Coordinates of C-alpha atoms in Angstrom, one line a residue:
M1 CA -3.4 26.7 1.3
K2 CA -7.1 25.8 0.7
T3 CA -7.8 22.8 -0.6
A4 CA -10.4 22.5 -3.5
T5 CA -13.4 20.8 -2.7
S6 CA -17.4 20.0 -4.7
Q7 CA -19.4 22.8 -5.3
T8 CA -22.4 19.4 -5.5
G9 CA -21.1 18.2 -1.9
D10 CA -18.3 16.9 -0.3
K11 CA -17.5 14.0 -2.3
P12 CA -15.0 14.7 -5.3
T13 CA -15.5 15.8 -8.6
F14 CA -13.9 14.6 -11.4
A15 CA -11.5 17.0 -11.6
E16 CA -10.1 17.0 -8.4
L17 CA -9.6 13.2 -8.4
Y18 CA -7.5 13.5 -11.2
T19 CA -6.1 16.2 -12.6
P20 CA -1.9 15.7 -12.4
K21 CA -0.2 17.9 -9.8
L22 CA 2.4 19.0 -12.6
V23 CA -1.5 20.9 -13.5
T24 CA -1.5 21.9 -10.5
V25 CA 2.0 23.3 -9.9
L26 CA 1.6 25.3 -13.2
R27 CA -1.4 26.9 -12.2
E28 CA 0.3 28.4 -9.1
G29 CA 2.6 30.3 -11.0
Y30 CA 5.9 28.6 -12.4
R31 CA 9.3 30.7 -12.4
L32 CA 12.8 30.9 -13.4
T33 CA 13.7 29.2 -9.7
H34 CA 11.5 26.4 -9.5
L35 CA 13.0 25.4 -13.0
R36 CA 15.9 25.8 -11.4
A37 CA 15.7 23.5 -8.5
D38 CA 13.6 21.3 -10.7
A39 CA 16.5 21.1 -12.8
I40 CA 19.1 20.0 -10.2
A41 CA 16.9 17.7 -8.7
G42 CA 16.0 15.6 -11.7
L43 CA 20.0 16.2 -12.7
T44 CA 20.6 14.6 -8.8
V45 CA 18.0 12.3 -9.2
A46 CA 18.7 10.9 -12.6
I47 CA 22.8 10.1 -11.1
V48 CA 20.7 8.5 -8.0
A49 CA 18.3 6.3 -11.6
L50 CA 21.6 5.2 -13.8
P51 CA 22.9 2.5 -11.9
L52 CA 20.6 1.5 -9.8
S53 CA 18.2 1.0 -13.1
M54 CA 20.9 -1.2 -14.6
A55 CA 21.0 -3.2 -11.5
I56 CA 17.7 -4.2 -12.0
A57 CA 17.6 -4.9 -15.3
I58 CA 19.4 -7.1 -15.0
A59 CA 19.0 -8.9 -12.0
S60 CA 15.5 -9.3 -13.0
G61 CA 16.6 -11.5 -16.2
A62 CA 16.6 -8.4 -18.7
T63 CA 19.5 -6.1 -20.0
P64 CA 20.9 -3.3 -19.0
A65 CA 19.3 -1.3 -21.9
Q66 CA 15.1 -2.3 -21.1
G67 CA 16.1 -1.4 -17.4
L68 CA 17.1 2.2 -18.7
Y69 CA 14.0 2.2 -20.9
T70 CA 11.3 2.2 -18.0
A71 CA 13.7 4.5 -16.1
I72 CA 13.4 7.4 -19.3
I73 CA 9.9 6.2 -20.2
G74 CA 8.1 5.4 -16.8
G75 CA 9.7 8.2 -15.7
F76 CA 8.3 10.5 -17.5
F77 CA 4.3 9.1 -17.4
V78 CA 4.3 8.7 -14.1
S79 CA 5.8 12.7 -12.9
L80 CA 3.7 14.0 -16.1
L81 CA 0.2 12.3 -15.1
G82 CA 0.9 11.4 -11.5
G83 CA -1.1 12.2 -8.6
S84 CA 2.0 12.9 -6.3
R85 CA 4.5 16.4 -6.4
F86 CA 7.4 14.3 -6.1
Q87 CA 7.1 10.4 -6.7
I88 CA 9.8 9.2 -9.2
G89 CA 8.3 5.9 -11.1
G90 CA 11.3 4.0 -12.8
P91 CA 12.2 -0.1 -11.9
A92 CA 12.1 -1.3 -8.6
G93 CA 14.5 -3.5 -6.6
A94 CA 10.8 -4.6 -5.0
F95 CA 10.4 -6.2 -8.5
I96 CA 13.7 -8.4 -8.8
V97 CA 11.8 -11.8 -7.7
L98 CA 8.2 -10.8 -9.8
V99 CA 9.9 -10.1 -13.1
A100 CA 12.9 -12.7 -13.1
A101 CA 10.2 -15.3 -12.6
T102 CA 8.6 -14.4 -15.4
V103 CA 11.0 -14.3 -18.5
A104 CA 11.9 -17.6 -16.6
L105 CA 7.8 -19.0 -17.3
H106 CA 7.6 -16.5 -20.0
G107 CA 10.6 -14.9 -22.0
M108 CA 11.2 -11.9 -22.6
D109 CA 7.3 -11.6 -24.4
G110 CA 5.9 -12.6 -21.6
L111 CA 7.3 -10.5 -18.9
I112 CA 7.0 -7.2 -22.1
L113 CA 2.5 -8.1 -22.4
A114 CA 2.4 -9.1 -18.5
T115 CA 3.7 -5.1 -18.3
F116 CA 1.3 -4.1 -20.5
L117 CA -1.6 -5.9 -18.8
S118 CA -0.4 -4.6 -15.6
G119 CA -0.7 -0.4 -16.8
L120 CA -4.4 -1.1 -18.1
M121 CA -5.2 -2.4 -14.6
L122 CA -3.7 -0.3 -12.5
T123 CA -5.6 2.5 -14.4
A124 CA -8.5 0.6 -14.8
A125 CA -7.7 0.6 -10.9
G126 CA -7.6 3.9 -10.6
F127 CA -10.8 5.2 -12.9
L128 CA -12.6 2.9 -10.1
R129 CA -11.0 4.6 -6.9
L130 CA -9.6 1.5 -5.5
G131 CA -6.2 3.9 -4.6
T132 CA -8.1 4.5 -1.7
F133 CA -8.4 0.2 -0.3
I134 CA -5.4 0.5 -1.0
K135 CA -3.6 2.4 0.9
F136 CA -5.6 -0.5 3.5
I137 CA -2.6 -2.4 3.1
P138 CA -2.0 -3.5 7.3
F139 CA 2.4 -1.9 7.7
P140 CA 3.5 -5.7 9.2
V141 CA 2.9 -6.7 5.6
T142 CA 4.9 -4.0 3.9
V143 CA 7.9 -4.9 6.6
G144 CA 6.8 -8.1 6.3
F145 CA 7.3 -8.8 2.0
T146 CA 9.9 -5.7 1.6
A147 CA 12.1 -7.6 4.1
G148 CA 11.9 -11.3 2.3
I149 CA 12.2 -9.2 -1.4
A150 CA 15.3 -7.9 0.2
V151 CA 16.9 -11.3 1.3
I152 CA 15.7 -12.9 -2.3
I153 CA 17.4 -9.3 -4.1
F154 CA 21.2 -10.4 -2.0
A155 CA 21.2 -14.1 -2.5
S156 CA 20.1 -13.7 -5.8
Q157 CA 23.3 -11.2 -6.7
I158 CA 25.7 -13.9 -4.8
K159 CA 27.0 -15.2 -8.0
E160 CA 27.9 -12.2 -9.5
L161 CA 29.4 -10.7 -5.6
F162 CA 31.8 -13.7 -6.0
G163 CA 32.3 -14.1 -9.0
L164 CA 30.9 -17.8 -9.3
S165 CA 30.5 -19.5 -11.8
I166 CA 27.4 -21.2 -12.5
D167 CA 25.9 -22.5 -15.9
H168 CA 21.8 -22.7 -14.4
E169 CA 21.0 -20.5 -11.1
P170 CA 17.8 -21.7 -9.7
G171 CA 15.3 -19.0 -8.5
E172 CA 13.7 -20.6 -5.8
L173 CA 16.5 -20.2 -3.0
I174 CA 15.6 -23.2 -1.5
E175 CA 17.8 -24.8 -4.7
K176 CA 19.6 -21.9 -5.5
L177 CA 21.8 -21.7 -1.6
P178 CA 22.9 -25.7 -2.1
V179 CA 23.9 -24.8 -6.2
L180 CA 25.8 -21.4 -5.3
W181 CA 27.5 -23.5 -2.4
A182 CA 28.4 -25.8 -4.7
A183 CA 30.2 -23.5 -6.9
R184 CA 31.8 -22.4 -4.0
D185 CA 35.6 -23.7 -5.8
S186 CA 35.4 -21.2 -8.9
L187 CA 34.7 -17.9 -6.9
T188 CA 37.4 -14.6 -8.6
P189 CA 38.7 -12.8 -6.4
S190 CA 38.7 -9.8 -8.9
A191 CA 35.0 -10.2 -8.6
I192 CA 35.0 -10.0 -4.9
G193 CA 37.6 -7.3 -4.7
V194 CA 34.7 -5.1 -6.6
S195 CA 31.9 -5.7 -5.3
V196 CA 33.7 -5.4 -1.8
S197 CA 34.9 -2.2 -3.2
T198 CA 31.7 -0.9 -4.3
V199 CA 29.9 -1.2 -0.4
A200 CA 33.0 0.2 0.9
I201 CA 33.1 3.3 -1.4
I202 CA 29.5 3.3 -1.1
L203 CA 29.0 3.5 3.0
M204 CA 31.8 5.6 3.1
L205 CA 31.0 9.2 0.5
R206 CA 27.2 8.3 2.6
K207 CA 29.2 8.8 5.8
F208 CA 31.5 11.5 5.4
R209 CA 30.0 12.9 2.0
P210 CA 26.3 12.1 2.0
R211 CA 25.5 14.9 -0.8
W212 CA 28.1 13.1 -3.2
P213 CA 25.6 10.0 -5.4
G214 CA 27.7 7.5 -3.6
M215 CA 26.0 5.1 -5.7
L216 CA 27.4 6.3 -8.9
I217 CA 31.2 8.1 -7.8
A218 CA 31.2 3.9 -6.6
V219 CA 30.1 2.3 -10.1
V220 CA 32.4 4.8 -12.4
L221 CA 35.6 4.1 -10.3
A222 CA 35.0 0.3 -10.7
A223 CA 34.9 0.6 -14.3
T224 CA 38.1 2.7 -14.6
A225 CA 39.8 -0.3 -12.2
T226 CA 38.1 -2.8 -14.1
A227 CA 39.6 -1.2 -17.7
L228 CA 42.4 -0.1 -16.7
L229 CA 43.7 -3.5 -14.7
G230 CA 42.4 -5.6 -17.5
L231 CA 40.6 -7.3 -14.3
P232 CA 39.0 -11.1 -16.1
I233 CA 35.1 -10.2 -14.5
Q234 CA 32.0 -10.0 -16.4
T235 CA 31.1 -6.6 -18.0
I236 CA 27.8 -5.1 -19.0
G237 CA 30.0 -5.3 -22.3
T238 CA 31.1 -8.9 -22.5
K239 CA 27.6 -9.9 -21.2
F240 CA 25.1 -7.6 -23.5
G241 CA 27.5 -6.4 -26.1
G242 CA 26.9 -2.8 -24.5
I243 CA 23.9 -0.6 -24.4
P244 CA 22.8 1.4 -27.6
S245 CA 22.3 4.8 -27.9
A246 CA 19.0 5.9 -28.7
L247 CA 15.0 4.7 -27.6
P248 CA 14.3 1.6 -29.6
M249 CA 10.8 3.0 -32.0
P250 CA 7.6 1.5 -29.7
S251 CA 5.6 -1.1 -30.9
L252 CA 2.7 -3.8 -29.3
P253 CA 3.9 -6.8 -27.9
A254 CA 3.0 -10.0 -29.7
F255 CA -0.5 -11.5 -27.8
S256 CA -2.5 -14.0 -28.1
M257 CA -5.5 -15.7 -25.9
D258 CA -3.5 -18.1 -24.9
K259 CA -0.2 -16.2 -24.1
I260 CA -3.0 -13.3 -22.2
T261 CA -4.7 -16.5 -20.6
A262 CA -0.9 -17.9 -19.4
V263 CA 0.7 -13.9 -18.3
L264 CA -2.7 -12.8 -16.4
P265 CA -1.8 -14.0 -12.7
A266 CA 1.4 -12.8 -13.6
A267 CA 0.2 -8.7 -14.7
I268 CA -2.5 -9.0 -11.6
S269 CA 1.0 -9.4 -8.9
F270 CA 2.3 -6.8 -11.1
T271 CA -0.9 -4.6 -10.7
L272 CA -0.8 -5.6 -6.9
L273 CA 2.8 -5.1 -5.9
G274 CA 2.9 -1.9 -8.1
S275 CA -0.2 0.1 -6.3
I276 CA 1.2 -0.9 -3.1
E277 CA 4.7 0.3 -3.7
S278 CA 3.5 3.7 -6.0
L279 CA 1.1 4.8 -2.9
L280 CA 3.6 3.8 -0.2
S281 CA 6.1 6.3 -1.6
A282 CA 3.6 8.7 -2.4
V283 CA 2.8 8.7 1.4
V284 CA 6.4 9.2 1.9
A285 CA 6.8 11.9 0.2
D286 CA 3.7 13.3 1.5
G287 CA 5.4 12.7 5.3
M288 CA 8.5 14.4 4.2
T289 CA 6.9 17.9 2.0
G290 CA 3.6 18.1 3.6
R291 CA 1.7 17.8 0.3
R292 CA -1.5 15.0 0.2
H293 CA -1.4 13.0 -3.1
R294 CA -4.1 12.0 -5.4
S295 CA -4.7 8.1 -4.9
N296 CA -6.5 7.2 -8.1
C297 CA -4.4 10.1 -10.5
E298 CA -1.6 8.3 -9.2
L299 CA -2.6 4.2 -10.0
V300 CA -4.1 6.1 -13.3
A301 CA -0.3 7.4 -14.0
Q302 CA 1.1 4.0 -13.0
G303 CA -0.8 2.3 -15.3
V304 CA -0.1 4.7 -18.5
A305 CA 3.8 4.7 -17.2
N306 CA 3.5 0.8 -17.8
V307 CA 1.7 0.5 -21.2
G308 CA 4.8 3.0 -22.5
A309 CA 7.3 1.5 -20.8
S310 CA 6.3 -1.9 -22.2
L311 CA 5.9 -0.2 -25.5
F312 CA 9.7 0.1 -25.9
G313 CA 10.8 -2.3 -24.3
G314 CA 10.8 -1.9 -20.8
F315 CA 9.4 -3.5 -18.0
C316 CA 7.5 -2.9 -14.7
V317 CA 7.1 1.0 -13.6
T318 CA 6.6 2.0 -10.0
G319 CA 7.1 4.6 -7.5
T320 CA 10.2 3.9 -6.6
I321 CA 10.6 5.5 -2.7
A322 CA 14.3 5.5 -2.5
R323 CA 14.4 7.5 -5.8
T324 CA 10.8 10.1 -4.3
A325 CA 12.9 11.1 -1.2
T326 CA 16.1 12.0 -2.5
N327 CA 13.9 14.1 -4.8
V328 CA 12.6 15.7 -2.1
R329 CA 16.0 15.8 -0.3
S330 CA 17.1 18.1 -3.5
G331 CA 15.5 20.3 -3.1
A332 CA 12.6 20.0 -6.0
H333 CA 9.6 22.3 -6.4
G334 CA 7.2 19.9 -8.1
P335 CA 6.8 16.9 -11.0
V336 CA 8.6 19.0 -14.1
A337 CA 11.9 17.8 -11.2
G338 CA 10.9 14.3 -12.7
I339 CA 10.3 15.0 -16.5
L340 CA 13.7 15.7 -16.1
H341 CA 14.9 13.0 -14.8
A342 CA 13.6 11.2 -17.8
V343 CA 15.7 13.6 -20.0
F344 CA 18.8 13.6 -18.3
I345 CA 18.7 9.3 -18.0
L346 CA 18.2 9.8 -22.1
L347 CA 21.1 11.9 -22.5
F348 CA 23.0 9.8 -21.2
M349 CA 22.4 7.0 -22.9
V350 CA 22.9 9.5 -26.2
I351 CA 26.4 10.7 -25.1
A352 CA 27.3 8.3 -23.2
A353 CA 26.1 4.8 -23.7
P354 CA 29.8 3.1 -25.1
L355 CA 31.3 4.1 -21.4
A356 CA 28.8 1.7 -20.3
A357 CA 30.0 -1.3 -21.7
Y358 CA 32.9 -1.1 -19.0
I359 CA 30.6 -1.0 -15.9
P360 CA 31.2 -4.5 -14.1
L361 CA 27.9 -6.7 -12.9
A362 CA 29.9 -6.7 -9.6
A363 CA 29.9 -2.9 -8.8
L364 CA 26.0 -3.5 -9.8
A365 CA 25.5 -6.3 -8.0
G366 CA 27.4 -4.3 -4.6
V367 CA 24.9 -1.9 -5.4
L368 CA 22.1 -4.0 -4.6
A369 CA 23.7 -5.1 -1.7
I370 CA 23.1 -2.1 -0.3
V371 CA 19.8 -1.4 -1.6
A372 CA 18.8 -4.7 -0.2
W373 CA 20.6 -4.1 3.3
N374 CA 18.4 -0.6 3.1
M375 CA 14.9 -1.9 2.1
I376 CA 15.8 -4.0 5.2
E377 CA 14.0 -1.6 8.2
G378 CA 15.4 -3.3 11.4
P379 CA 14.0 -0.8 13.6
A380 CA 10.4 -1.6 12.5
I381 CA 10.4 -5.4 13.0
A382 CA 11.4 -4.2 16.4
I383 CA 8.7 -2.7 17.3
L384 CA 6.7 -4.6 15.2
V385 CA 7.7 -7.6 17.3
R386 CA 7.7 -6.2 20.7
S387 CA 4.2 -4.5 19.8
G388 CA 2.4 -8.7 20.6
W389 CA 2.4 -11.2 19.5
G390 CA -0.9 -10.0 16.8
E391 CA 2.2 -8.1 14.7
A392 CA 5.2 -10.3 14.7
I393 CA 2.9 -13.6 13.4
V394 CA 1.8 -10.9 10.2
L395 CA 5.0 -9.8 10.5
G396 CA 6.2 -13.2 10.2
A397 CA 4.4 -15.1 8.5
T398 CA 4.6 -12.2 5.4
F399 CA 8.2 -12.3 5.3
F400 CA 8.8 -16.4 5.6
L401 CA 6.2 -17.0 3.1
T402 CA 8.1 -14.3 0.7
I403 CA 10.8 -15.9 0.4
F404 CA 9.7 -19.2 0.1
R405 CA 7.0 -19.4 -1.7
D406 CA 5.4 -16.9 -3.6
L407 CA 5.2 -12.4 -2.9
T408 CA 1.8 -12.5 -4.0
E409 CA 1.0 -15.2 -1.2
G410 CA 2.6 -13.3 1.1
I411 CA 1.0 -10.2 1.0
T412 CA -2.4 -12.2 0.8
V413 CA -2.2 -14.5 3.8
G414 CA -0.5 -11.7 5.5
F415 CA -3.8 -9.6 5.1
A416 CA -5.8 -12.3 6.0
L417 CA -4.0 -12.3 9.3
G418 CA -4.2 -9.0 9.7
S419 CA -7.7 -8.5 9.2
V420 CA -8.3 -11.3 11.3
L421 CA -6.3 -9.7 14.4
F422 CA -8.0 -6.0 13.6
I423 CA -11.2 -8.0 13.8
Q424 CA -9.9 -9.8 17.0
R425 CA -9.9 -6.7 18.3
M426 CA -12.2 -4.6 17.3
S427 CA -14.7 -6.8 19.1
R428 CA -12.9 -6.9 22.4
T429 CA -13.6 -2.8 21.8
T430 CA -17.5 -3.1 22.2
A431 CA -18.7 -3.3 24.8
V432 CA -23.2 -3.4 26.6
S433 CA -23.6 -2.1 29.5
T434 CA -27.4 -2.1 31.4
H435 CA -28.7 -1.3 35.1
S436 CA -26.0 1.3 35.7
P437 CA -26.7 4.6 35.9
F438 CA -24.6 5.9 32.9
V439 CA -24.5 9.3 31.3
S440 CA -26.7 9.2 28.0
V441 CA -25.3 11.6 24.9
D442 CA -26.2 14.4 23.3
Q443 CA -25.4 13.3 19.8
A444 CA -25.5 17.0 18.3
D445 CA -22.4 17.4 20.5
A446 CA -20.6 14.7 21.5
S447 CA -18.5 17.4 24.6
R448 CA -21.7 17.2 26.0
T449 CA -24.0 15.6 27.8
T450 CA -27.1 15.5 29.8
A451 CA -27.7 14.4 33.2
P452 CA -27.4 10.9 34.5
Y453 CA -30.4 8.3 34.1
D454 CA -33.0 8.8 36.6
E455 CA -31.6 5.0 38.8
E456 CA -35.5 4.9 39.3
S457 CA -36.3 4.8 36.2
V458 CA -33.8 2.5 35.3
A459 CA -34.3 0.0 38.0
N460 CA -38.0 0.0 36.9
P461 CA -37.8 -3.8 36.1
D462 CA -40.8 -3.6 33.7
I463 CA -38.0 -1.5 31.8
V464 CA -34.3 -3.4 30.3
I465 CA -32.1 -0.3 28.7
Y466 CA -29.0 -1.7 27.3
R467 CA -26.6 1.0 25.9
I468 CA -24.1 -0.8 23.2
T469 CA -20.7 0.9 23.2
G470 CA -18.2 0.3 20.1
A471 CA -18.4 -1.2 16.5
L472 CA -21.4 -2.5 16.0
F473 CA -19.5 -4.9 13.8
F474 CA -19.7 -9.1 12.6
G475 CA -16.8 -9.4 14.7
A476 CA -19.0 -8.1 17.9
T477 CA -22.5 -9.8 17.4
A478 CA -21.9 -12.9 18.7
S479 CA -21.5 -11.3 21.8
I480 CA -23.8 -8.7 22.3
G481 CA -26.9 -10.3 21.0
S482 CA -25.9 -13.3 23.7
V483 CA -26.6 -10.9 26.0
L484 CA -29.5 -8.7 24.1
D485 CA -31.0 -12.2 23.6
R486 CA -31.6 -12.5 26.9
I487 CA -35.1 -10.1 26.9
Q488 CA -38.1 -12.0 28.9
D489 CA -41.6 -11.5 28.6
N490 CA -42.2 -10.3 31.8
H491 CA -40.6 -7.1 30.7
K492 CA -42.7 -4.4 28.7
A493 CA -40.1 -2.4 27.3
L494 CA -37.0 -3.0 26.3
I495 CA -34.5 0.5 25.1
V496 CA -30.8 -0.2 23.6
D497 CA -29.1 2.5 23.7
F498 CA -26.4 3.4 20.3
S499 CA -25.2 6.8 20.6
S500 CA -21.9 5.4 21.3
V501 CA -22.0 3.3 18.8
P502 CA -19.9 4.6 15.7
F503 CA -20.5 2.1 13.0
L504 CA -23.4 -0.6 12.3
D505 CA -23.0 -3.1 9.4
S506 CA -25.2 -5.4 7.8
T507 CA -24.9 -8.6 10.0
G508 CA -25.1 -5.7 13.6
A509 CA -28.4 -4.7 11.9
N510 CA -29.8 -8.4 11.1
M511 CA -29.1 -9.0 14.7
I512 CA -31.2 -6.1 15.6
E513 CA -34.1 -7.0 13.1
G514 CA -33.7 -10.5 14.7
L515 CA -34.2 -8.8 19.0
A516 CA -36.8 -7.2 17.6
H517 CA -39.0 -10.0 16.1
K518 CA -38.5 -12.3 19.0
A519 CA -39.5 -8.5 21.4
R520 CA -42.6 -8.5 19.5
K521 CA -43.3 -12.4 19.9
Q522 CA -43.5 -11.8 23.9
G523 CA -45.2 -9.1 23.7
V524 CA -42.1 -6.4 24.3
A525 CA -41.9 -3.0 23.4
L526 CA -38.4 -2.3 21.7
W527 CA -36.7 1.7 21.7
L528 CA -34.0 2.3 19.4
T529 CA -32.2 5.3 20.3
G530 CA -29.5 7.7 19.6
A531 CA -28.7 6.5 16.9
S532 CA -27.1 8.2 13.9
R533 CA -29.1 8.7 10.4
D534 CA -26.7 6.5 8.8
I535 CA -27.6 3.8 11.2
Q536 CA -31.1 4.7 10.9
R537 CA -30.4 3.8 7.0
V538 CA -28.8 1.0 7.8
F539 CA -32.5 0.2 10.4
V540 CA -35.1 1.3 7.9
T541 CA -33.0 -1.1 4.9
H542 CA -32.9 -4.3 7.2
G543 CA -37.0 -3.2 8.3
L544 CA -37.1 -2.1 11.3
K545 CA -39.7 0.9 10.8
K546 CA -42.7 2.1 12.7
P547 CA -44.4 0.3 15.0
F548 CA -42.9 -2.6 14.6
V549 CA -39.9 -0.6 16.2
N550 CA -39.6 3.2 18.2
Y551 CA -37.6 5.0 17.8
A552 CA -36.1 8.3 20.4
A553 CA -33.2 11.0 19.7
T554 CA -32.2 9.8 23.4
S555 CA -32.5 6.8 26.7
D556 CA -34.3 10.0 28.3
D557 CA -36.8 10.8 25.5
A558 CA -38.0 6.9 25.5
L559 CA -37.8 7.1 29.0
A560 CA -40.1 9.8 29.2
A561 CA -42.2 8.5 26.2
I562 CA -42.6 5.1 28.0
N563 CA -43.7 6.9 31.3
D564 CA -46.2 9.2 29.8
A565 CA -48.3 6.4 28.0
P566 CA -49.5 3.9 29.9
L567 CA -47.5 0.3 29.0
Q568 CA -49.7 -2.0 26.6
K569 CA -47.4 -5.3 24.8
P570 CA -47.7 -4.6 21.1
E571 CA -49.9 -7.8 19.4
T572 CA -48.0 -10.7 19.4
E573 CA -46.7 -12.1 16.0

């Protein structure tokens, strides 16, 4: 299928960037067969999302009803306005740590306000076209923080898995573990039996009946056993009084300047993690289907979804990788599947809300234990560790900071370490060569080469030729500049060949500008050859214009011009 392009140039138009995929799918022609496929996929995803949404909400310090509100409203807007055909939005396990910390610090009103502000930030990020940059998060960082979150999620479920009696459970892992150990005498055998049975049923169905909704079946069986046997364990009914059978009326969150200032750090964390999770999920869907999402449109949709969820008392919405992958595997045709998934969850609330009161919290803890295990990408971790010390350090730093410090700090430090590692490796790929019969590359066609330089011209003591290979940026200028700085006043001309330089930043241009000043001071003519138009534009911006410097298409052309004209030293500064 031909991709739409702007008629005015290479840059896409506003419509091309922000047209929802739903509109694209409908323009292609939407038939009854497509609706049938989307309905089946939407029902399948809704069955998966039901127990997950409630379990994530409870683990986050919210009510199961809020988890359902988030899945319904957030999932609806993500699919209605999103830039991915298959994205499924809703509450995500990755947010449990941040949401629980926000509830503990600022209360439920603070969480809803932070979600509202995060929605505004995500929308702004989309319209500012920041989606392209968010995707540059290094792979070791995403693997590290995901694994760290998985450990924290599992630790947060130990209380329910073992039915422990704890008056106040600390949020920090280091503080939590001694409290859990101290409460070991209060474990409840019935809770352990329910949680272990839930995990076992999910794993067995995944192996022998992978197409069956294992999580929902396990939760239904656990609820049935709890009700029939009268097991002495906590349920949604005993802790939360069940769930409502309808959506609440929308209302703006209560806010003041002091409250906004207080929850702003949490809103920024929601925005950062939501952007990463959503776009990572969209990339996974693209890899499974061969499609291509619109990242900035996706961020706008995520922003609207978060604002909408907060108006109904919900919390953070993001693209969910597992539910999105389920949507794709279920044969979804487009965003209608995601919209129907939200409708099916709403129907469950309306019809079966009283039954949810019997769901044991131990069963939902078992569901989250499976989710946490799935979040740890064992093969990816092994590959990164074997890849070298750099990837291992980035992975380890992100992982341990996420667990013992803070998720945002883990991502920030991991990204910084990954960037330093990238700069160090890129600087090693940039080199400079001279006094050898190297081949000049034709800029019009990089696959063709001209004849080697004339060795007599290269060996001419009056002419020095340097070729720079690789990106000339701030990480490489020190080493390259030290070589180029060896120019002496007994030279008549200096040729610097840029035909193998794909990129030049302002630091590199500033270094060349300093070289030009030194050459002029020593009376040496400086020739810059093989530079692309973009690189020449940077040069001109830094004042590297004729007659301060000379330009030629290739080093051969510069040599010919020098040989044809009598060598005269330029005026010194």
